[in-house]
Each structure stands twice: as structure tokens, then as C-alpha cells.
CSV table of C-alpha atoms in Angstrom, one decimal:
chain,number,residue,atom,x,y,z
Q,1,MET,CA,11.8,-131.2,-105.1
Q,2,THR,CA,13.3,-127.7,-104.9
Q,3,VAL,CA,12.2,-125.4,-107.7
Q,4,LEU,CA,14.8,-123.5,-109.6
Q,5,ARG,CA,14.1,-119.8,-110.0
Q,6,LYS,CA,15.6,-118.2,-113.1
Q,7,ASN,CA,16.6,-114.7,-114.1
Q,8,LEU,CA,14.3,-112.7,-116.4
Q,9,ILE,CA,16.2,-111.3,-119.3
Q,10,ASP,CA,14.5,-109.7,-122.3
Q,11,GLY,CA,11.3,-111.5,-121.4
Q,12,GLU,CA,12.8,-115.0,-121.1
Q,13,TRP,CA,13.5,-117.0,-117.9
Q,14,LEU,CA,17.2,-118.0,-118.2
Q,15,GLY,CA,20.0,-119.4,-116.1
Q,16,GLU,CA,21.2,-122.4,-114.1
Q,17,ALA,CA,21.3,-122.9,-110.4
Q,18,GLY,CA,23.9,-120.8,-108.5
Q,19,SER,CA,22.8,-120.4,-104.9
Q,20,ARG,CA,20.5,-121.8,-102.2
Q,21,ASN,CA,18.3,-119.7,-100.0
Q,22,ILE,CA,18.3,-120.8,-96.4
Q,23,ASN,CA,15.6,-120.2,-93.7
Q,24,PRO,CA,17.3,-118.3,-90.8
Q,25,SER,CA,14.7,-119.8,-88.4
Q,26,ASN,CA,15.6,-123.3,-89.4
Q,27,THR,CA,18.9,-123.7,-91.3
Q,28,ASN,CA,17.8,-127.2,-92.4
Q,29,ASP,CA,15.1,-125.7,-94.5
Q,30,VAL,CA,16.1,-124.7,-98.0
Q,31,VAL,CA,13.7,-122.1,-99.4
Q,32,GLY,CA,14.8,-122.6,-103.0
Q,33,GLU,CA,17.5,-122.6,-105.6
Q,34,TYR,CA,18.2,-119.5,-107.7
Q,35,ALA,CA,20.1,-118.8,-110.9
Q,36,SER,CA,23.2,-116.7,-110.5
Q,37,ALA,CA,23.9,-114.2,-113.3
Q,38,GLY,CA,27.4,-113.4,-114.6
Q,39,PRO,CA,28.8,-110.4,-116.4
Q,40,GLU,CA,27.4,-111.5,-119.8
Q,41,GLU,CA,23.9,-112.0,-118.5
Q,42,ALA,CA,24.0,-108.5,-116.9
Q,43,LYS,CA,25.1,-107.0,-120.2
Q,44,GLN,CA,22.3,-108.8,-122.0
Q,45,ALA,CA,19.8,-107.4,-119.5
Q,46,ILE,CA,21.1,-103.9,-119.9
Q,47,ALA,CA,21.0,-104.2,-123.7
Q,48,ALA,CA,17.4,-105.5,-123.5
Q,49,ALA,CA,16.4,-102.6,-121.2
Q,50,LYS,CA,18.0,-100.1,-123.6
Q,51,ALA,CA,16.1,-101.6,-126.6
Q,52,ALA,CA,12.8,-101.6,-124.7
Q,53,PHE,CA,13.0,-98.0,-123.5
Q,54,PRO,CA,11.8,-96.1,-126.6
Q,55,GLY,CA,8.6,-98.2,-126.7
Q,56,TRP,CA,7.8,-98.2,-123.0
Q,57,SER,CA,8.7,-94.5,-122.5
Q,58,ARG,CA,6.2,-93.6,-125.1
Q,59,SER,CA,3.5,-96.0,-124.0
Q,60,GLY,CA,0.2,-94.5,-122.9
Q,61,PRO,CA,-0.7,-94.0,-119.3
Q,62,LEU,CA,-3.4,-96.6,-119.4
Q,63,ALA,CA,-1.0,-99.3,-120.4
Q,64,ARG,CA,1.3,-98.5,-117.5
Q,65,HIS,CA,-1.7,-98.2,-115.1
Q,66,ALA,CA,-3.0,-101.6,-116.1
Q,67,VAL,CA,0.3,-103.4,-115.3
Q,68,LEU,CA,0.9,-101.6,-112.0
Q,69,LYS,CA,-2.8,-102.1,-110.9
Q,70,LYS,CA,-2.8,-105.8,-111.8
Q,71,THR,CA,0.5,-106.2,-109.8
Q,72,SER,CA,-1.0,-104.4,-106.8
Q,73,ASP,CA,-4.1,-106.5,-106.9
Q,74,GLU,CA,-2.3,-109.8,-107.2
Q,75,ILE,CA,0.2,-109.0,-104.4
Q,76,MET,CA,-2.7,-108.0,-102.1
Q,77,ALA,CA,-4.7,-111.2,-103.0
Q,78,ARG,CA,-1.6,-113.3,-102.2
Q,79,LYS,CA,-0.5,-111.3,-99.1
Q,80,ASP,CA,-0.6,-114.2,-96.7
Q,81,GLU,CA,1.3,-116.6,-99.0
Q,82,ILE,CA,3.9,-114.0,-100.0
Q,83,GLY,CA,4.2,-112.7,-96.5
Q,84,ARG,CA,4.8,-116.2,-95.2
Q,85,SER,CA,7.5,-116.8,-97.8
Q,86,LEU,CA,9.1,-113.4,-96.9
Q,87,ALA,CA,9.3,-114.3,-93.2
Q,88,ARG,CA,10.7,-117.7,-94.1
Q,89,GLU,CA,13.6,-116.4,-96.2
Q,90,GLU,CA,14.4,-113.2,-94.2
Q,91,GLY,CA,13.5,-114.0,-90.6
Q,92,LYS,CA,11.2,-111.2,-89.7
Q,93,THR,CA,8.0,-112.3,-88.0
Q,94,LEU,CA,5.0,-113.6,-89.9
Q,95,ALA,CA,3.0,-110.4,-89.0
Q,96,GLU,CA,5.8,-108.2,-90.3
Q,97,GLY,CA,6.2,-110.2,-93.5
Q,98,VAL,CA,2.5,-109.9,-94.3
Q,99,GLY,CA,2.5,-106.2,-93.3
Q,100,GLU,CA,5.5,-105.6,-95.7
Q,101,THR,CA,3.7,-107.4,-98.5
Q,102,ILE,CA,0.6,-105.3,-98.0
Q,103,ARG,CA,2.8,-102.2,-98.1
Q,104,ALA,CA,4.3,-103.3,-101.5
Q,105,ALA,CA,0.7,-103.7,-102.9
Q,106,GLN,CA,-0.1,-100.2,-101.7
Q,107,ILE,CA,3.0,-98.8,-103.3
Q,108,PHE,CA,2.1,-100.3,-106.7
Q,109,ASP,CA,-1.5,-99.1,-106.3
Q,110,PHE,CA,-0.3,-95.5,-105.6
Q,111,PHE,CA,2.0,-95.4,-108.6
Q,112,ALA,CA,-0.7,-96.9,-110.8
Q,113,GLY,CA,-2.6,-93.8,-109.9
Q,114,GLU,CA,0.4,-91.6,-110.6
Q,115,THR,CA,0.4,-92.8,-114.2
Q,116,LEU,CA,-2.9,-91.0,-114.6
Q,117,ARG,CA,-1.8,-87.9,-112.8
Q,118,LEU,CA,1.2,-87.0,-114.9
Q,119,SER,CA,1.2,-83.3,-115.7
Q,120,GLY,CA,3.3,-80.5,-117.1
Q,121,GLU,CA,3.2,-76.8,-117.4
Q,122,MET,CA,2.5,-74.4,-120.2
Q,123,VAL,CA,3.5,-70.8,-119.8
Q,124,PRO,CA,3.7,-67.8,-122.2
Q,125,SER,CA,7.2,-66.9,-123.4
Q,126,VAL,CA,8.7,-63.4,-122.9
Q,127,ARG,CA,8.8,-63.3,-126.7
Q,128,PRO,CA,5.5,-62.6,-128.5
Q,129,GLY,CA,3.9,-65.6,-130.3
Q,130,VAL,CA,6.0,-68.2,-128.5
Q,131,GLY,CA,4.6,-70.8,-126.2
Q,132,VAL,CA,6.6,-72.8,-123.7
Q,133,GLU,CA,5.9,-76.3,-122.4
Q,134,MET,CA,7.6,-78.1,-119.5
Q,135,THR,CA,7.2,-81.8,-119.4
Q,136,ARG,CA,8.8,-84.8,-117.6
Q,137,GLU,CA,10.2,-87.9,-119.4
Q,138,GLY,CA,11.7,-91.1,-118.1
Q,139,VAL,CA,15.5,-91.0,-117.7
Q,140,GLY,CA,16.2,-94.3,-119.5
Q,141,VAL,CA,17.6,-97.5,-118.2
Q,142,VAL,CA,17.5,-97.6,-114.4
Q,143,GLY,CA,19.7,-100.0,-112.4
Q,144,ILE,CA,18.0,-101.0,-109.1
Q,145,ILE,CA,20.1,-102.6,-106.3
Q,146,THR,CA,18.2,-103.5,-103.1
Q,147,PRO,CA,19.1,-104.9,-99.7
Q,148,TRP,CA,17.9,-108.0,-97.8
Q,149,ASN,CA,16.1,-106.4,-94.9
Q,150,PHE,CA,13.0,-105.3,-96.8
Q,151,PRO,CA,12.9,-107.8,-99.6
Q,152,ILE,CA,9.6,-106.8,-101.2
Q,153,ALA,CA,8.9,-103.2,-100.0
Q,154,ILE,CA,12.1,-101.6,-101.1
Q,155,PRO,CA,12.0,-103.3,-104.6
Q,156,ALA,CA,8.4,-102.1,-104.8
Q,157,TRP,CA,9.2,-98.5,-104.0
Q,158,LYS,CA,11.9,-98.4,-106.6
Q,159,ILE,CA,10.4,-100.5,-109.4
Q,160,ALA,CA,6.9,-99.0,-109.3
Q,161,PRO,CA,7.9,-95.3,-109.9
Q,162,ALA,CA,10.5,-96.3,-112.4
Q,163,LEU,CA,7.8,-98.1,-114.5
Q,164,ALA,CA,5.2,-95.5,-113.9
Q,165,TYR,CA,7.4,-92.7,-115.3
Q,166,GLY,CA,8.4,-94.7,-118.4
Q,167,ASN,CA,11.8,-96.2,-117.5
Q,168,THR,CA,13.1,-99.6,-118.1
Q,169,ILE,CA,14.9,-101.6,-115.4
Q,170,VAL,CA,17.7,-103.9,-114.6
Q,171,PHE,CA,17.1,-105.2,-111.1
Q,172,LYS,CA,19.7,-106.8,-108.8
Q,173,PRO,CA,18.2,-108.0,-105.4
Q,174,ALA,CA,20.3,-109.0,-102.4
Q,175,GLU,CA,21.6,-112.6,-102.6
Q,176,LEU,CA,20.1,-113.5,-99.2
Q,177,VAL,CA,16.4,-112.9,-100.2
Q,178,PRO,CA,15.9,-113.8,-103.9
Q,179,GLU,CA,12.5,-115.4,-103.5
Q,180,SER,CA,10.7,-112.2,-102.7
Q,181,ALA,CA,12.5,-110.4,-105.6
Q,182,TRP,CA,11.6,-113.3,-108.0
Q,183,THR,CA,8.0,-113.2,-106.9
Q,184,ILE,CA,7.5,-109.5,-107.5
Q,185,VAL,CA,9.2,-109.8,-111.0
Q,186,ASP,CA,7.1,-112.8,-111.9
Q,187,ILE,CA,3.9,-111.0,-111.0
Q,188,LEU,CA,4.9,-107.9,-113.1
Q,189,HIS,CA,5.9,-110.1,-116.0
Q,190,ARG,CA,2.6,-111.8,-116.0
Q,191,ALA,CA,0.8,-108.5,-115.6
Q,192,GLY,CA,1.7,-107.7,-119.2
Q,193,LEU,CA,5.1,-105.9,-119.2
Q,194,PRO,CA,6.6,-105.9,-122.7
Q,195,LYS,CA,9.8,-107.9,-123.0
Q,196,GLY,CA,13.0,-106.1,-121.8
Q,197,VAL,CA,11.2,-103.5,-119.7
Q,198,LEU,CA,12.0,-105.3,-116.5
Q,199,ASN,CA,15.0,-107.6,-116.2
Q,200,LEU,CA,16.0,-109.6,-113.1
Q,201,VAL,CA,19.6,-110.5,-112.6
Q,202,MET,CA,20.2,-112.4,-109.4
Q,203,GLY,CA,23.8,-112.9,-108.4
Q,204,LYS,CA,26.8,-111.5,-106.6
Q,205,GLY,CA,27.1,-107.7,-106.2
Q,206,SER,CA,30.7,-107.9,-107.1
Q,207,VAL,CA,29.8,-109.4,-110.5
Q,208,VAL,CA,26.3,-108.2,-111.5
Q,209,GLY,CA,26.4,-105.0,-109.6
Q,210,GLN,CA,29.8,-104.1,-111.0
Q,211,ALA,CA,28.6,-104.8,-114.5
Q,212,MET,CA,25.8,-102.3,-114.0
Q,213,LEU,CA,28.2,-99.7,-112.6
Q,214,ASP,CA,30.6,-100.2,-115.5
Q,215,SER,CA,27.9,-99.8,-118.2
Q,216,PRO,CA,27.5,-96.5,-120.0
Q,217,ASP,CA,24.0,-97.6,-121.0
Q,218,VAL,CA,22.7,-97.5,-117.4
Q,219,ASN,CA,21.3,-94.0,-117.2
Q,220,ALA,CA,20.5,-94.0,-113.4
Q,221,ILE,CA,21.1,-96.2,-110.4
Q,222,SER,CA,18.9,-96.4,-107.3
Q,223,PHE,CA,20.8,-98.1,-104.5
Q,224,THR,CA,19.9,-99.1,-100.9
Q,225,GLY,CA,22.7,-100.7,-98.8
Q,226,SER,CA,25.9,-100.1,-97.0
Q,227,VAL,CA,27.8,-96.8,-96.9
Q,228,GLY,CA,30.9,-98.4,-98.4
Q,229,THR,CA,29.0,-99.8,-101.4
Q,230,GLY,CA,27.1,-96.6,-101.8
Q,231,LYS,CA,30.3,-94.6,-102.2
Q,232,ARG,CA,31.4,-97.0,-104.9
Q,233,VAL,CA,28.1,-96.5,-106.7
Q,234,ALA,CA,28.6,-92.8,-106.5
Q,235,ALA,CA,32.1,-92.8,-107.8
Q,236,ALA,CA,31.2,-95.1,-110.7
Q,237,SER,CA,28.1,-93.0,-111.6
Q,238,VAL,CA,30.0,-89.7,-111.6
Q,239,GLU,CA,32.4,-91.2,-114.2
Q,240,HIS,CA,29.5,-92.0,-116.5
Q,241,MET,CA,27.6,-88.7,-115.6
Q,242,ARG,CA,24.5,-90.8,-114.6
Q,243,LYS,CA,21.9,-90.0,-112.0
Q,244,PHE,CA,22.3,-91.8,-108.7
Q,245,GLN,CA,20.2,-92.2,-105.6
Q,246,LEU,CA,21.7,-93.6,-102.4
Q,247,GLU,CA,20.0,-94.8,-99.2
Q,248,MET,CA,22.6,-96.0,-96.7
Q,249,GLY,CA,23.1,-96.3,-93.0
Q,250,GLY,CA,21.6,-94.8,-89.9
Q,251,LYS,CA,22.4,-94.4,-86.2
Q,252,ASN,CA,19.1,-93.0,-85.2
Q,253,PRO,CA,18.4,-91.3,-81.9
Q,254,LEU,CA,15.3,-91.6,-79.8
Q,255,VAL,CA,15.2,-88.8,-77.2
Q,256,VAL,CA,13.2,-89.5,-74.0
Q,257,LEU,CA,12.5,-86.4,-71.8
Q,258,ASP,CA,11.6,-86.3,-68.2
Q,259,ASP,CA,8.0,-85.3,-69.1
Q,260,ALA,CA,7.5,-88.3,-71.4
Q,261,ASP,CA,4.7,-90.8,-70.9
Q,262,LEU,CA,6.9,-93.7,-69.8
Q,263,ALA,CA,4.7,-96.4,-71.4
Q,264,VAL,CA,4.8,-94.5,-74.7
Q,265,ALA,CA,8.5,-94.1,-74.5
Q,266,VAL,CA,9.1,-97.8,-73.8
Q,267,ASP,CA,6.8,-98.8,-76.6
Q,268,CYS,CA,8.6,-96.5,-79.1
Q,269,ALA,CA,12.1,-97.7,-77.9
Q,270,VAL,CA,11.3,-101.4,-78.1
Q,271,ASN,CA,9.5,-101.2,-81.4
Q,272,GLY,CA,12.1,-99.0,-83.0
Q,273,ALA,CA,15.2,-100.7,-81.6
Q,274,TYR,CA,14.2,-104.4,-81.7
Q,275,PHE,CA,11.3,-105.2,-84.0
Q,276,SER,CA,12.4,-106.7,-87.4
Q,277,THR,CA,15.3,-108.0,-85.2
Q,278,GLY,CA,16.7,-104.4,-85.3
Q,279,GLN,CA,17.6,-104.9,-89.0
Q,280,ARG,CA,16.3,-101.6,-90.2
Q,281,CYS,CA,18.2,-98.6,-91.3
Q,282,THR,CA,15.6,-96.6,-89.3
Q,283,ALA,CA,16.1,-98.5,-86.0
Q,284,SER,CA,16.5,-96.5,-82.8
Q,285,SER,CA,20.0,-97.7,-81.8
Q,286,ARG,CA,20.7,-94.7,-79.6
Q,287,LEU,CA,18.3,-94.1,-76.7
Q,288,ILE,CA,19.1,-90.6,-75.3
Q,289,VAL,CA,17.4,-90.3,-71.9
Q,290,THR,CA,17.3,-87.3,-69.5
Q,291,GLU,CA,18.2,-87.8,-65.8
Q,292,GLY,CA,14.8,-87.5,-64.2
Q,293,ILE,CA,13.3,-90.5,-66.1
Q,294,HIS,CA,16.5,-92.5,-66.8
Q,295,ASP,CA,16.3,-95.1,-64.1
Q,296,ARG,CA,12.6,-95.7,-64.5
Q,297,PHE,CA,13.1,-96.0,-68.2
Q,298,ILE,CA,15.8,-98.6,-67.8
Q,299,ASP,CA,13.8,-100.7,-65.4
Q,300,ALA,CA,10.8,-100.6,-67.7
Q,301,MET,CA,12.8,-101.5,-70.7
Q,302,LYS,CA,14.4,-104.5,-69.0
Q,303,GLU,CA,10.9,-105.7,-67.9
Q,304,ARG,CA,9.5,-105.4,-71.4
Q,305,LEU,CA,12.5,-107.0,-73.1
Q,306,ASP,CA,12.2,-110.0,-70.7
Q,307,LYS,CA,8.7,-110.6,-71.9
Q,308,LEU,CA,9.5,-110.6,-75.6
Q,309,VAL,CA,9.0,-113.9,-77.4
Q,310,ILE,CA,12.1,-114.7,-79.6
Q,311,GLY,CA,11.6,-117.7,-81.9
Q,312,ASP,CA,10.8,-119.1,-85.3
Q,313,ALA,CA,9.5,-116.3,-87.6
Q,314,LEU,CA,6.7,-118.5,-88.8
Q,315,ASP,CA,5.3,-119.0,-85.3
Q,316,ALA,CA,2.4,-116.6,-84.8
Q,317,LYS,CA,3.5,-116.1,-81.2
Q,318,THR,CA,7.0,-114.9,-82.1
Q,319,GLN,CA,7.7,-111.2,-81.6
Q,320,ILE,CA,11.4,-111.2,-82.6
Q,321,GLY,CA,12.7,-113.5,-85.2
Q,322,PRO,CA,16.2,-114.6,-85.9
Q,323,VAL,CA,19.1,-112.6,-87.3
Q,324,VAL,CA,19.2,-113.0,-91.1
Q,325,ASP,CA,22.4,-115.1,-91.3
Q,326,GLN,CA,25.6,-116.2,-89.6
Q,327,THR,CA,27.6,-113.3,-90.9
Q,328,GLN,CA,25.2,-110.7,-89.5
Q,329,LEU,CA,25.0,-112.7,-86.2
Q,330,LYS,CA,28.7,-112.5,-85.8
Q,331,GLN,CA,28.7,-108.8,-86.5
Q,332,ASP,CA,26.1,-108.3,-83.8
Q,333,GLU,CA,28.1,-110.4,-81.3
Q,334,ASP,CA,31.3,-108.5,-82.2
Q,335,TYR,CA,29.7,-105.2,-81.5
Q,336,ILE,CA,28.3,-106.5,-78.2
Q,337,ALA,CA,31.9,-107.4,-77.2
Q,338,ILE,CA,33.1,-104.0,-78.4
Q,339,GLY,CA,30.5,-102.3,-76.2
Q,340,ARG,CA,31.6,-104.1,-73.1
Q,341,GLN,CA,35.3,-103.4,-73.9
Q,342,GLU,CA,34.5,-99.7,-74.2
Q,343,GLY,CA,33.0,-99.7,-70.7
Q,344,ALA,CA,29.2,-99.8,-71.4
Q,345,GLU,CA,27.2,-102.1,-69.2
Q,346,LEU,CA,25.3,-104.9,-70.8
Q,347,ALA,CA,22.1,-104.5,-68.8
Q,348,PHE,CA,20.1,-107.1,-70.7
Q,349,GLY,CA,20.5,-109.8,-73.3
Q,350,GLY,CA,23.1,-110.2,-75.9
Q,351,GLU,CA,23.5,-114.0,-75.8
Q,352,ARG,CA,22.7,-116.6,-78.4
Q,353,LEU,CA,19.5,-118.6,-77.9
Q,354,GLU,CA,18.7,-122.2,-78.7
Q,355,ARG,CA,15.3,-123.1,-80.1
Q,356,GLU,CA,13.6,-126.3,-81.4
Q,357,THR,CA,15.2,-125.7,-84.9
Q,358,PRO,CA,18.8,-124.5,-85.6
Q,359,GLY,CA,18.7,-120.8,-86.4
Q,360,PHE,CA,20.4,-117.5,-85.8
Q,361,TYR,CA,18.7,-116.5,-82.6
Q,362,LEU,CA,20.0,-113.7,-80.4
Q,363,ARG,CA,18.4,-112.2,-77.3
Q,364,PRO,CA,17.9,-108.4,-77.8
Q,365,ALA,CA,20.7,-106.5,-76.1
Q,366,LEU,CA,20.5,-103.3,-74.1
Q,367,PHE,CA,23.5,-101.3,-73.0
Q,368,THR,CA,23.5,-98.7,-70.3
Q,369,GLY,CA,26.2,-96.2,-69.3
Q,370,ALA,CA,27.1,-95.6,-72.9
Q,371,THR,CA,28.6,-92.4,-74.3
Q,372,ASN,CA,28.1,-90.9,-77.7
Q,373,ALA,CA,31.8,-91.3,-78.4
Q,374,MET,CA,31.7,-95.1,-78.2
Q,375,ARG,CA,31.8,-97.2,-81.4
Q,376,ILE,CA,28.4,-98.7,-80.5
Q,377,SER,CA,27.1,-95.1,-80.6
Q,378,ARG,CA,28.8,-94.1,-83.8
Q,379,GLU,CA,28.6,-97.2,-86.1
Q,380,GLU,CA,25.6,-98.9,-87.5
Q,381,ILE,CA,25.3,-102.4,-85.9
Q,382,PHE,CA,22.1,-103.5,-87.8
Q,383,GLY,CA,20.9,-105.9,-85.2
Q,384,PRO,CA,18.8,-106.1,-82.0
Q,385,VAL,CA,21.3,-104.0,-80.1
Q,386,ALA,CA,20.6,-100.5,-78.5
Q,387,ASN,CA,22.4,-98.4,-76.0
Q,388,VAL,CA,21.2,-95.8,-73.5
Q,389,ILE,CA,23.0,-92.5,-73.2
Q,390,ARG,CA,22.2,-90.5,-70.1
Q,391,VAL,CA,22.0,-86.7,-70.5
Q,392,LYS,CA,21.1,-83.7,-68.3
Q,393,ASP,CA,18.3,-82.0,-70.2
Q,394,TYR,CA,16.7,-81.3,-73.5
Q,395,ASP,CA,19.5,-79.1,-74.8
Q,396,GLU,CA,22.1,-81.8,-74.2
Q,397,ALA,CA,19.8,-84.4,-75.7
Q,398,LEU,CA,19.4,-82.5,-78.9
Q,399,THR,CA,23.2,-81.9,-79.2
Q,400,VAL,CA,23.9,-85.6,-78.7
Q,401,ALA,CA,21.2,-86.6,-81.1
Q,402,ASN,CA,22.7,-84.5,-83.8
Q,403,ASP,CA,26.3,-85.6,-83.1
Q,404,THR,CA,26.4,-88.4,-85.7
Q,405,PRO,CA,27.7,-88.8,-89.2
Q,406,PHE,CA,24.2,-90.1,-90.1
Q,407,GLY,CA,20.9,-88.3,-90.5
Q,408,LEU,CA,18.1,-90.7,-91.6
Q,409,THR,CA,15.5,-90.5,-88.8
Q,410,SER,CA,15.1,-89.3,-85.3
Q,411,GLY,CA,12.5,-89.3,-82.5
Q,412,ILE,CA,11.5,-87.7,-79.3
Q,413,CYS,CA,9.1,-88.8,-76.6
Q,414,THR,CA,7.7,-85.8,-74.7
Q,415,THR,CA,4.4,-84.2,-73.6
Q,416,SER,CA,5.9,-80.7,-74.2
Q,417,LEU,CA,4.6,-79.0,-77.3
Q,418,LYS,CA,7.5,-76.6,-77.0
Q,419,HIS,CA,10.2,-79.3,-77.0
Q,420,ALA,CA,8.4,-81.4,-79.7
Q,421,THR,CA,8.2,-78.3,-82.0
Q,422,HIS,CA,11.8,-77.3,-81.4
Q,423,PHE,CA,13.0,-80.8,-82.0
Q,424,LYS,CA,11.2,-81.2,-85.3
Q,425,ARG,CA,12.8,-78.0,-86.6
Q,426,ASN,CA,16.3,-78.6,-85.2
Q,427,SER,CA,16.8,-82.3,-85.5
Q,428,GLU,CA,19.4,-83.0,-88.3
Q,429,ALA,CA,17.5,-85.9,-89.8
Q,430,GLY,CA,15.4,-86.4,-92.9
Q,431,MET,CA,12.5,-87.8,-91.0
Q,432,VAL,CA,11.4,-86.9,-87.4
Q,433,MET,CA,9.0,-88.7,-85.2
Q,434,VAL,CA,7.2,-87.4,-82.1
Q,435,ASN,CA,5.9,-90.0,-79.7
Q,436,LEU,CA,6.3,-92.6,-82.4
Q,437,PRO,CA,9.0,-95.2,-83.2
Q,438,THR,CA,11.8,-94.0,-85.5
Q,439,ALA,CA,11.1,-97.0,-87.7
Q,440,GLY,CA,7.8,-97.1,-89.5
Q,441,VAL,CA,6.9,-94.7,-92.3
Q,442,ASP,CA,3.9,-94.2,-94.7
Q,443,PHE,CA,4.2,-95.3,-98.3
Q,444,HIS,CA,2.8,-92.1,-99.9
Q,445,VAL,CA,5.2,-89.5,-98.5
Q,446,PRO,CA,9.0,-89.0,-99.0
Q,447,PHE,CA,11.6,-91.3,-97.5
Q,448,GLY,CA,15.2,-90.3,-97.0
Q,449,GLY,CA,17.8,-88.7,-94.8
Q,450,ARG,CA,20.7,-86.3,-94.6
Q,451,LYS,CA,24.5,-86.4,-94.1
Q,452,GLY,CA,25.9,-89.9,-94.6
Q,453,SER,CA,22.5,-91.6,-94.7
Q,454,SER,CA,21.2,-90.5,-98.1
Q,455,TYR,CA,22.1,-88.8,-101.3
Q,456,GLY,CA,19.9,-87.6,-104.1
Q,457,PRO,CA,16.2,-87.0,-104.4
Q,458,ARG,CA,13.8,-88.6,-101.9
Q,459,GLU,CA,12.2,-92.0,-102.5
Q,460,GLN,CA,8.4,-92.8,-102.3
Q,461,GLY,CA,5.4,-90.7,-102.9
Q,462,ARG,CA,5.2,-88.0,-105.6
Q,463,TYR,CA,8.8,-87.0,-104.7
Q,464,ALA,CA,10.0,-90.1,-106.5
Q,465,MET,CA,9.3,-88.2,-109.7
Q,466,GLU,CA,12.4,-86.1,-109.1
Q,467,PHE,CA,14.7,-89.1,-109.6
Q,468,TYR,CA,12.9,-91.1,-112.2
Q,469,THR,CA,12.2,-88.3,-114.6
Q,470,THR,CA,14.1,-85.6,-116.4
Q,471,VAL,CA,12.6,-82.2,-117.3
Q,472,LYS,CA,12.2,-81.1,-120.9
Q,473,THR,CA,11.4,-77.5,-121.9
Q,474,ALA,CA,9.9,-77.1,-125.4
Q,475,TYR,CA,9.4,-73.8,-127.3
Q,476,THR,CA,6.9,-73.3,-130.2
Q,477,PHE,CA,6.5,-70.3,-132.4
Q,478,ALA,CA,3.0,-70.3,-133.9
Q,479,GLY,CA,3.9,-67.9,-136.7
């Protein structure tokens, strides 16, 4: 019998069935049934968070530490179970699902520690007898809207700092991956959060998300998703003068120079472009390769792609799982058709695959002969599709790499310290990788980009404090 997962509003599990979660590796497999909140439930959640804020924001650091540490410990203890469930509902491989779950546990552990490291400043005033204190306080009710591609890590890196710094939360996860979201909320709830501090409202973005945007009682919104929706979040937030933080698209370059170690370059390209089925905002979708290594790189890429095992995410042998759903699969196929129409050569893959169970399987696609003006080089595809752009030298490679409306991450494969150093300084991206895949970041350092990729303070690490707190300056005259 399928279990109904309900929304958590003001400490109570509420709601009736509204949607089914389908396994993309086997569309006959129903992961679960989930309540779907409407505008009224969203308003109730916001009101509950507002009412809970005074108490939680003034709670002691040990109380917050205990909740976050218990959450970290339980996630880590259940990493195999939760990771398997994540792979089942999202389609990333079992190893990736467990790895993402471990990362979520590490994030909660890090911010549990941050509750005990909260600090301020005390300085003398320019006026005799006056003392000045600068402290940080929670901003209030935080709306959290997360995407489907990292269903436990992204909620973790938003929820953990929000709670650590004394905020209350209304959390709307992506409709495609409600199980991971429900699991993390259930663990936090049982870890001892007071009622109303964390509220889960699953449902449609056009309904629940809009109610959050429209409410003057939501003091800040942290959003990860599409560029179009991000712009709507920004416009609505300006109207209410609330803080907002946006993580949106990427069209990330990986530069491969003539002096690169070919094996390292291929490893970086395959991992960055195709792992997690290419469904990462940090994926290397533009492979910018200089003339001297171009042909050898293409041959090595095709050889490596031909050996990849594409199959059921829960099969331990699988290296590339299915696309998340039919809509995303069609988008990938549409872009593959666009690339061919634009004149790029489909050098490998791009076709649907049949497996033992019905699912959204697509062979990773590699285009050659692409230019940076093509749509497949300008627009985020968000699937296992990458294109190679041939360039003359490092200078042209850097120019092409920076010629994009996005600026999330970038990479370079080279054995030249000179070129690596110059690229790190001159790449117009928020994160830069040298001889590493563009996808794959640490949990304790800032995450974020430039240009059309990101807006607002960075996420993760101690930099998260900039978004989830506000600064207060207090003056005291001792007499």
C-alpha cells in the first residue's frame, strides 16, 4: 500500500493526496503519494513561521546545535536508505544518491558547529563613554524554493543555515522529488524543532510559490531554479522590499589546452558533462578545445562515452541514470535536433534507449563542429548533451569561455601554471576549476556565480551568514 506523505504546518502533518511520485528508471514504480498544498495552506504555514520566529530567534545556541546535530547524525546513519530513495525518485545513480545524502549530513553538521561560533564585534565609539556593539540576527520568515536535481543537498544547504541563524522557514520543494524533501523535514521535526519553525508545503509552484511571493510576511526568499522563475522571484521581492537570493542557470565552459594531460581532460569532461545525467547547473556543456589536441580529445571522448553504462539508477553497475521525466527528455531531444539544424555534427549518442523497465533513457550526446553562437552553446539544456568548440589558442579559448550570459563555474585542463593562474583570475565565473570537473564543490566554502547565474550573497559555508542574518549596531552610554 502506498503511504501518503503530508505537509507539515505549525507542527502538524496535514493534507490529502495530490500527486504521485514516479520512478524515472521504471515508470511502473510509484515512489509515493504526496499532499498538495493550496493557497490557504501556504498562508497558514507563513503565519505559523511568523508566530514561531520570536521564540526561535532568541533560543540559545545549544538548542539549535542539538537539532542540527541530531539531524546530521540521523541522515548519516540512514545514508544508504535515503540515498537509495533519492536515486529511485530522481534518477541519479545509487552512488550519486548516497554521496548527495552524505553531503547533506555534512552540511547539517557544519551549521550545527556554526551555532556555537556566532560572534559579533565591540568597538569604542568616537564619543567618550559610549560603547558600540555589532551583532547579527535572523532576518525572519525565510521562504525556501528548491529544484529537483539535488533533492536533499540543496534543501540542506538552505535549511541548515536558516535554522542555525535563528530564522523560521516555509519550504516548497520541487514537485518531482517530494520524498527527499519530506524525509529531511521529518528528521528535523523529530529532532525537536518547536512547532512552526519549519513548515513544509508541497505543491505547484504557481500556487504555493506564488503565495509565498505575494506575502508581505515572508522576509527573505532563497530560490534555486530556472532563470525565468528567478526573475519573477526578484520582481515580487522588490515590491515587498525583502531579501532574495537566486541560483539559476549555467552554460559552463571547460577549456582543454594543447598541453593538457589527455586522460585528465577526458575524465573532467565526461564527469562534468554527463554524470548526474548532465542535470546539474554546474555541468560542462561547452568543451572549448585548442587545435593541437582537438582531434585526439574527440576520439578519446567517443571511446569513453561508448563504454558508459546507462541504465536503472538502482543498479550498482549503472554510471548514467535516466533523465528525470518525459518533459526533460523532450527538451533534451529538442535541443539535439536544434544542434543538428544549426550545423553541428552529432558525433556520438543522442538517441533514446530501451532497457528492461520503461524509463527515460537517453544516450549521452556529443556535438562537434559547434560555434559559440549556436543555441546549443548559448542556452542551458540541462541534460546529457555537450558540444565541442574548436579554438586556435588559449587567448581565443578564454574569450569564448567568457562569451556567455551565465557565469556559474568554469574549468581549464592544462599543465601550464601560467595559463592556469591567468584563467583563475580572468574567468568570468563565480567558481573556477583547474584540472577538475566543473561540477563538484565542497560543502564548507561559498557556492555561487556571476552574471545571469546568480544574484545575492553566496550560499554554503560561513558566507551563508550574509543572507540569513541582518546586522544590528547598538550604542550604550555608561554614564
